[in-house]
């Protein structure tokens, strides 16, 4: 080790130091595992995206057009299950978190590299089991697996549920690894308050992954047991309670919403600081608001159930607590805005995605407050208003941040620059396409169109047509992104160590980084955003 | 005031059929206005800063502003106050929705895959139709036959899950005559989006007259009575009767007296006994090309007279 530390060859990096497919599949390097996650998640994203385009195509006109009602229900189930369990939950933490969290805290790797590799394998086993159900009797329960429908359906729901359980195990392992890494592997001088906000966000997410995911696991196992063994936990015909399933499910799946969005907030904090060349405003407030959101998110699950038959009192308590989550979220929005103030703002593609995030997340946020409001939610619950809201948060938020983060760190990950002009074009298509697709859905929801509808009354037709056209624009945007990635990998110019002039540690090492991340053990003497 | 009108036009909610619906719309309008203002501040601010502080040279110096306690307190506290105000307002309206009136007219509703069945105290039954008098407190007592459904009337802004194994309830007091949509808003399988019913609000007199007419169904000719059974049991959700279009199950139009090929390949005559068997034990002989385990059994739900009426009705579908 001493030899490589003192006489390092600048052309040797984590990609080319070891060769062959075997060196990847057995690699304990967090960077390589991050890339393996990237390839898998992007592949699943393609599947989920095709299902989304299929859904929108069928809804272009009322009545049966390109698929039957059963096929539609399968499309909407696979779209939801793939996008949630295989794309957005693992997305930012497992790809960008794996790659950058250790470097951000000045570590050579995560705390448990073998566990890290195991979590990728466990994820792949779960994901492939989920995909395998496509070749069995396709699942039509929706990604929420609500009982008793999920017990009665003839689809391969048991297999899908076990697949989600296994992917949950992977999520737990990843979370555990990140928590240990943050606490035990920070380099000399890297205090908690010198960590980039991305690390704070991933750390808060990891706590949620560790504490909430087991509940999902238990719930899904109970559901599988009920399907296989006929144990009467949720099926009223056997003396069970179907609403109990909803409580269990959302006890995980609401924190999971923050598992999906907190990492995105971390990425956006990095992007806004870097492209404003300015220290982040209210570092402590942003860091603690992540933890605050994580904590409160455990106590708001019942806002998914205002009309489920739970008591009026429960509805009131959950509405109140949900309003409280709005506060740390608002704090973050204002802090990002204040960071822009008197900055030196450049509009390179990652920043465009970050600003796009602020715009879309604002709309996602205010509509979230509307849905938290009891009386208004009774009207909006399970309508397209909810569909639009969570797409503004999950896609407008998480996916925009993932794209922005991806362009931001692409030079570091691959040592190549991509075509900046084309990358901006992708932003224009995705941003405009997104709004064209999902803004009309708010209006459809206000008009009363329920979600998961294969067919609809004629009054909803024109807005559905607009929405479908928007989905094509998003599709084109992602196709161009794919081209930008491939073009950058094949023909990109060599990337300098720090193309953006950013201050966090990953930009102080070569692009791509060496196998051990740092040629010299780093010592940190200042915060992550010292632009002065 | 102009703001209020703009917001109303923006909201595009369906007609308001109850007082509660008006209250929900008002709260929604308020939320829209506050949201527009908040978005104008944040998104407007973002666009303004992006334009004003655009990078000029690569060596721009930026000030080191780490935080401002006063500002941060303000932008935590003001949203908190607004959120709590909205919470209380939402609670107030929600309480009216959930506070069941005493002495209301009670109608029983059963959700099933994929129809709404209503039953009145007098014994009158209807399917995918709730007829109720105007300006009267009406309480719906609801349950489900199979999976969870959700009873939703957009114009009344009311919604309640209909859960197997327990009763849930809804109430409304309509202040507008007319017909309004009933949607199912909890995903319940193949025909989820086809589970559409009609909420018909009529005058007190029309309501009494309708109940009276419906209770005379027993005196109708057999085929007409069969048509009624067909409607009440919501057979039409899955079987068409006026053309050969396939909904979920096979069309029943012009089938009587013809041979059908079953999924096992054998031929079966579409006659009285085949109809009877298919109603009571639907999986016994499935028409070729259709899946089994889709149609529920109606064992014990039809009297012999009703069964005869139903067969008579199917005979006449020409």
PDB file of N, CA and C in Angstrom, chain A residues 359-418:
ATOM      1  N   UNK A 359     -38.828  24.262  -8.596  1.00  0.00           N
ATOM      2  CA  UNK A 359     -40.115  24.632  -9.187  1.00  0.00           C
ATOM      3  C   UNK A 359     -41.145  23.520  -8.963  1.00  0.00           C
ATOM      4  N   UNK A 360     -40.770  22.292  -9.321  1.00  0.00           N
ATOM      5  CA  UNK A 360     -41.729  21.189  -9.258  1.00  0.00           C
ATOM      6  C   UNK A 360     -42.009  20.789  -7.815  1.00  0.00           C
ATOM      7  N   UNK A 361     -40.970  20.829  -6.977  1.00  0.00           N
ATOM      8  CA  UNK A 361     -41.163  20.420  -5.599  1.00  0.00           C
ATOM      9  C   UNK A 361     -42.046  21.417  -4.855  1.00  0.00           C
ATOM     10  N   UNK A 362     -41.962  22.675  -5.280  1.00  0.00           N
ATOM     11  CA  UNK A 362     -42.860  23.690  -4.688  1.00  0.00           C
ATOM     12  C   UNK A 362     -44.324  23.287  -4.938  1.00  0.00           C
ATOM     13  N   UNK A 363     -44.609  22.926  -6.185  1.00  0.00           N
ATOM     14  CA  UNK A 363     -45.988  22.536  -6.522  1.00  0.00           C
ATOM     15  C   UNK A 363     -46.358  21.238  -5.799  1.00  0.00           C
ATOM     16  N   UNK A 364     -45.406  20.300  -5.761  1.00  0.00           N
ATOM     17  CA  UNK A 364     -45.649  19.061  -5.030  1.00  0.00           C
ATOM     18  C   UNK A 364     -45.907  19.331  -3.560  1.00  0.00           C
ATOM     19  N   UNK A 365     -45.198  20.307  -3.007  1.00  0.00           N
ATOM     20  CA  UNK A 365     -45.341  20.629  -1.586  1.00  0.00           C
ATOM     21  C   UNK A 365     -46.672  21.268  -1.247  1.00  0.00           C
ATOM     22  N   UNK A 366     -47.058  22.293  -2.001  1.00  0.00           N
ATOM     23  CA  UNK A 366     -48.316  22.965  -1.650  1.00  0.00           C
ATOM     24  C   UNK A 366     -49.517  22.040  -1.885  1.00  0.00           C
ATOM     25  N   UNK A 367     -49.434  21.190  -2.895  1.00  0.00           N
ATOM     26  CA  UNK A 367     -50.556  20.268  -3.087  1.00  0.00           C
ATOM     27  C   UNK A 367     -50.553  19.203  -1.992  1.00  0.00           C
ATOM     28  N   UNK A 368     -49.367  18.952  -1.415  1.00  0.00           N
ATOM     29  CA  UNK A 368     -49.299  18.043  -0.274  1.00  0.00           C
ATOM     30  C   UNK A 368     -50.038  18.612   0.917  1.00  0.00           C
ATOM     31  N   UNK A 369     -49.909  19.922   1.131  1.00  0.00           N
ATOM     32  CA  UNK A 369     -50.643  20.562   2.231  1.00  0.00           C
ATOM     33  C   UNK A 369     -52.151  20.448   1.975  1.00  0.00           C
ATOM     34  N   UNK A 370     -52.548  20.627   0.704  1.00  0.00           N
ATOM     35  CA  UNK A 370     -53.979  20.486   0.389  1.00  0.00           C
ATOM     36  C   UNK A 370     -54.468  19.089   0.752  1.00  0.00           C
ATOM     37  N   UNK A 371     -53.642  18.080   0.428  1.00  0.00           N
ATOM     38  CA  UNK A 371     -54.056  16.708   0.701  1.00  0.00           C
ATOM     39  C   UNK A 371     -54.022  16.390   2.195  1.00  0.00           C
ATOM     40  N   UNK A 372     -53.190  17.111   2.936  1.00  0.00           N
ATOM     41  CA  UNK A 372     -53.138  16.886   4.383  1.00  0.00           C
ATOM     42  C   UNK A 372     -54.376  17.457   5.063  1.00  0.00           C
ATOM     43  N   UNK A 373     -55.051  18.405   4.386  1.00  0.00           N
ATOM     44  CA  UNK A 373     -56.223  19.063   4.950  1.00  0.00           C
ATOM     45  C   UNK A 373     -57.416  18.109   4.878  1.00  0.00           C
ATOM     46  N   UNK A 374     -57.945  17.750   6.035  1.00  0.00           N
ATOM     47  CA  UNK A 374     -58.938  16.674   6.112  1.00  0.00           C
ATOM     48  C   UNK A 374     -60.069  16.761   5.087  1.00  0.00           C
ATOM     49  N   UNK A 375     -60.846  17.853   5.152  1.00  0.00           N
ATOM     50  CA  UNK A 375     -62.058  17.920   4.339  1.00  0.00           C
ATOM     51  C   UNK A 375     -61.736  17.910   2.847  1.00  0.00           C
ATOM     52  N   UNK A 376     -60.616  18.560   2.476  1.00  0.00           N
ATOM     53  CA  UNK A 376     -60.257  18.633   1.069  1.00  0.00           C
ATOM     54  C   UNK A 376     -59.780  17.257   0.584  1.00  0.00           C
ATOM     55  N   UNK A 377     -59.067  16.559   1.458  1.00  0.00           N
ATOM     56  CA  UNK A 377     -58.567  15.236   1.057  1.00  0.00           C
ATOM     57  C   UNK A 377     -59.695  14.244   0.809  1.00  0.00           C
ATOM     58  N   UNK A 378     -60.801  14.393   1.536  1.00  0.00           N
ATOM     59  CA  UNK A 378     -61.909  13.462   1.308  1.00  0.00           C
ATOM     60  C   UNK A 378     -62.318  13.510  -0.171  1.00  0.00           C
ATOM     61  N   UNK A 379     -62.313  14.706  -0.743  1.00  0.00           N
ATOM     62  CA  UNK A 379     -62.654  14.824  -2.164  1.00  0.00           C
ATOM     63  C   UNK A 379     -61.524  14.305  -3.056  1.00  0.00           C
ATOM     64  N   UNK A 380     -60.261  14.622  -2.686  1.00  0.00           N
ATOM     65  CA  UNK A 380     -59.132  14.294  -3.564  1.00  0.00           C
ATOM     66  C   UNK A 380     -58.631  12.868  -3.415  1.00  0.00           C
ATOM     67  N   UNK A 381     -58.929  12.236  -2.285  1.00  0.00           N
ATOM     68  CA  UNK A 381     -58.348  10.929  -2.012  1.00  0.00           C
ATOM     69  C   UNK A 381     -58.619   9.947  -3.149  1.00  0.00           C
ATOM     70  N   UNK A 382     -57.549   9.238  -3.569  1.00  0.00           N
ATOM     71  CA  UNK A 382     -57.660   8.251  -4.645  1.00  0.00           C
ATOM     72  C   UNK A 382     -58.198   8.818  -5.954  1.00  0.00           C
ATOM     73  N   UNK A 383     -57.963  10.121  -6.172  1.00  0.00           N
ATOM     74  CA  UNK A 383     -58.259  10.664  -7.497  1.00  0.00           C
ATOM     75  C   UNK A 383     -56.942  11.014  -8.174  1.00  0.00           C
ATOM     76  N   UNK A 384     -57.033  11.541  -9.397  1.00  0.00           N
ATOM     77  CA  UNK A 384     -55.839  11.934 -10.124  1.00  0.00           C
ATOM     78  C   UNK A 384     -55.103  13.083  -9.463  1.00  0.00           C
ATOM     79  N   UNK A 385     -55.751  13.789  -8.545  1.00  0.00           N
ATOM     80  CA  UNK A 385     -55.046  14.847  -7.811  1.00  0.00           C
ATOM     81  C   UNK A 385     -53.886  14.237  -7.025  1.00  0.00           C
ATOM     82  N   UNK A 386     -54.150  13.086  -6.415  1.00  0.00           N
ATOM     83  CA  UNK A 386     -53.105  12.396  -5.650  1.00  0.00           C
ATOM     84  C   UNK A 386     -52.017  11.889  -6.592  1.00  0.00           C
ATOM     85  N   UNK A 387     -52.445  11.352  -7.735  1.00  0.00           N
ATOM     86  CA  UNK A 387     -51.471  10.861  -8.715  1.00  0.00           C
ATOM     87  C   UNK A 387     -50.545  12.005  -9.132  1.00  0.00           C
ATOM     88  N   UNK A 388     -51.141  13.156  -9.451  1.00  0.00           N
ATOM     89  CA  UNK A 388     -50.335  14.308  -9.865  1.00  0.00           C
ATOM     90  C   UNK A 388     -49.414  14.744  -8.725  1.00  0.00           C
ATOM     91  N   UNK A 389     -49.955  14.820  -7.511  1.00  0.00           N
ATOM     92  CA  UNK A 389     -49.154  15.271  -6.361  1.00  0.00           C
ATOM     93  C   UNK A 389     -47.924  14.402  -6.168  1.00  0.00           C
ATOM     94  N   UNK A 390     -48.116  13.076  -6.097  1.00  0.00           N
ATOM     95  CA  UNK A 390     -46.926  12.296  -5.775  1.00  0.00           C
ATOM     96  C   UNK A 390     -45.979  12.167  -6.954  1.00  0.00           C
ATOM     97  N   UNK A 391     -46.478  12.372  -8.182  1.00  0.00           N
ATOM     98  CA  UNK A 391     -45.517  12.418  -9.278  1.00  0.00           C
ATOM     99  C   UNK A 391     -44.714  13.721  -9.239  1.00  0.00           C
ATOM    100  N   UNK A 392     -45.347  14.821  -8.808  1.00  0.00           N
ATOM    101  CA  UNK A 392     -44.579  16.065  -8.674  1.00  0.00           C
ATOM    102  C   UNK A 392     -43.484  15.898  -7.626  1.00  0.00           C
ATOM    103  N   UNK A 393     -43.748  15.110  -6.582  1.00  0.00           N
ATOM    104  CA  UNK A 393     -42.734  14.914  -5.546  1.00  0.00           C
ATOM    105  C   UNK A 393     -41.716  13.855  -5.974  1.00  0.00           C
ATOM    106  N   UNK A 394     -42.213  12.706  -6.456  1.00  0.00           N
ATOM    107  CA  UNK A 394     -41.313  11.584  -6.748  1.00  0.00           C
ATOM    108  C   UNK A 394     -40.551  11.783  -8.063  1.00  0.00           C
ATOM    109  N   UNK A 395     -41.222  12.265  -9.084  1.00  0.00           N
ATOM    110  CA  UNK A 395     -40.559  12.463 -10.370  1.00  0.00           C
ATOM    111  C   UNK A 395     -40.011  13.879 -10.449  1.00  0.00           C
ATOM    112  N   UNK A 396     -40.886  14.861 -10.203  1.00  0.00           N
ATOM    113  CA  UNK A 396     -40.452  16.257 -10.232  1.00  0.00           C
ATOM    114  C   UNK A 396     -39.379  16.492  -9.190  1.00  0.00           C
ATOM    115  N   UNK A 397     -39.458  15.802  -8.067  1.00  0.00           N
ATOM    116  CA  UNK A 397     -38.454  15.935  -7.024  1.00  0.00           C
ATOM    117  C   UNK A 397     -37.303  14.966  -7.233  1.00  0.00           C
ATOM    118  N   UNK A 398     -37.557  13.696  -6.900  1.00  0.00           N
ATOM    119  CA  UNK A 398     -36.463  12.727  -6.848  1.00  0.00           C
ATOM    120  C   UNK A 398     -35.803  12.504  -8.207  1.00  0.00           C
ATOM    121  N   UNK A 399     -36.601  12.331  -9.248  1.00  0.00           N
ATOM    122  CA  UNK A 399     -36.002  11.999 -10.531  1.00  0.00           C
ATOM    123  C   UNK A 399     -35.232  13.192 -11.112  1.00  0.00           C
ATOM    124  N   UNK A 400     -35.767  14.418 -10.910  1.00  0.00           N
ATOM    125  CA  UNK A 400     -35.038  15.602 -11.380  1.00  0.00           C
ATOM    126  C   UNK A 400     -33.703  15.705 -10.647  1.00  0.00           C
ATOM    127  N   UNK A 401     -33.714  15.441  -9.332  1.00  0.00           N
ATOM    128  CA  UNK A 401     -32.479  15.514  -8.561  1.00  0.00           C
ATOM    129  C   UNK A 401     -31.511  14.420  -8.997  1.00  0.00           C
ATOM    130  N   UNK A 402     -32.061  13.227  -9.272  1.00  0.00           N
ATOM    131  CA  UNK A 402     -31.208  12.123  -9.719  1.00  0.00           C
ATOM    132  C   UNK A 402     -30.539  12.485 -11.042  1.00  0.00           C
ATOM    133  N   UNK A 403     -31.315  13.069 -11.977  1.00  0.00           N
ATOM    134  CA  UNK A 403     -30.750  13.472 -13.263  1.00  0.00           C
ATOM    135  C   UNK A 403     -29.695  14.558 -13.067  1.00  0.00           C
ATOM    136  N   UNK A 404     -30.040  15.558 -12.240  1.00  0.00           N
ATOM    137  CA  UNK A 404     -29.089  16.650 -11.984  1.00  0.00           C
ATOM    138  C   UNK A 404     -27.822  16.107 -11.353  1.00  0.00           C
ATOM    139  N   UNK A 405     -27.985  15.240 -10.341  1.00  0.00           N
ATOM    140  CA  UNK A 405     -26.831  14.669  -9.655  1.00  0.00           C
ATOM    141  C   UNK A 405     -26.015  13.807 -10.599  1.00  0.00           C
ATOM    142  N   UNK A 406     -26.718  13.138 -11.487  1.00  0.00           N
ATOM    143  CA  UNK A 406     -26.045  12.262 -12.414  1.00  0.00           C
ATOM    144  C   UNK A 406     -25.154  13.069 -13.371  1.00  0.00           C
ATOM    145  N   UNK A 407     -25.686  14.167 -13.907  1.00  0.00           N
ATOM    146  CA  UNK A 407     -24.873  15.001 -14.793  1.00  0.00           C
ATOM    147  C   UNK A 407     -23.733  15.660 -14.011  1.00  0.00           C
ATOM    148  N   UNK A 408     -24.030  16.063 -12.767  1.00  0.00           N
ATOM    149  CA  UNK A 408     -23.036  16.738 -11.934  1.00  0.00           C
ATOM    150  C   UNK A 408     -21.840  15.832 -11.684  1.00  0.00           C
ATOM    151  N   UNK A 409     -22.112  14.548 -11.349  1.00  0.00           N
ATOM    152  CA  UNK A 409     -21.034  13.644 -10.955  1.00  0.00           C
ATOM    153  C   UNK A 409     -20.531  12.761 -12.088  1.00  0.00           C
ATOM    154  N   UNK A 410     -21.171  12.865 -13.258  1.00  0.00           N
ATOM    155  CA  UNK A 410     -20.740  12.046 -14.401  1.00  0.00           C
ATOM    156  C   UNK A 410     -19.233  12.193 -14.663  1.00  0.00           C
ATOM    157  N   UNK A 411     -18.709  13.428 -14.712  1.00  0.00           N
ATOM    158  CA  UNK A 411     -17.265  13.577 -14.980  1.00  0.00           C
ATOM    159  C   UNK A 411     -16.418  12.863 -13.933  1.00  0.00           C
ATOM    160  N   UNK A 412     -16.887  12.891 -12.668  1.00  0.00           N
ATOM    161  CA  UNK A 412     -16.115  12.241 -11.610  1.00  0.00           C
ATOM    162  C   UNK A 412     -16.208  10.722 -11.727  1.00  0.00           C
ATOM    163  N   UNK A 413     -17.410  10.221 -12.034  1.00  0.00           N
ATOM    164  CA  UNK A 413     -17.600   8.772 -12.067  1.00  0.00           C
ATOM    165  C   UNK A 413     -16.857   8.130 -13.231  1.00  0.00           C
ATOM    166  N   UNK A 414     -16.864   8.814 -14.403  1.00  0.00           N
ATOM    167  CA  UNK A 414     -16.315   8.177 -15.601  1.00  0.00           C
ATOM    168  C   UNK A 414     -15.088   8.884 -16.160  1.00  0.00           C
ATOM    169  N   UNK A 415     -14.742  10.028 -15.595  1.00  0.00           N
ATOM    170  CA  UNK A 415     -13.565  10.743 -16.085  1.00  0.00           C
ATOM    171  C   UNK A 415     -13.743  11.351 -17.457  1.00  0.00           C
ATOM    172  N   UNK A 416     -14.996  11.469 -17.878  1.00  0.00           N
ATOM    173  CA  UNK A 416     -15.264  12.050 -19.206  1.00  0.00           C
ATOM    174  C   UNK A 416     -16.293  13.162 -19.059  1.00  0.00           C
ATOM    175  N   UNK A 417     -16.275  14.117 -19.992  1.00  0.00           N
ATOM    176  CA  UNK A 417     -17.316  15.143 -20.024  1.00  0.00           C
ATOM    177  C   UNK A 417     -18.392  14.697 -21.020  1.00  0.00           C
ATOM    178  N   UNK A 418     -19.624  15.126 -20.785  1.00  0.00           N
ATOM    179  CA  UNK A 418     -20.700  14.806 -21.726  1.00  0.00           C
ATOM    180  C   UNK A 418     -21.010  16.048 -22.545  1.00  0.00           C
TER     181      UNK A 418
END
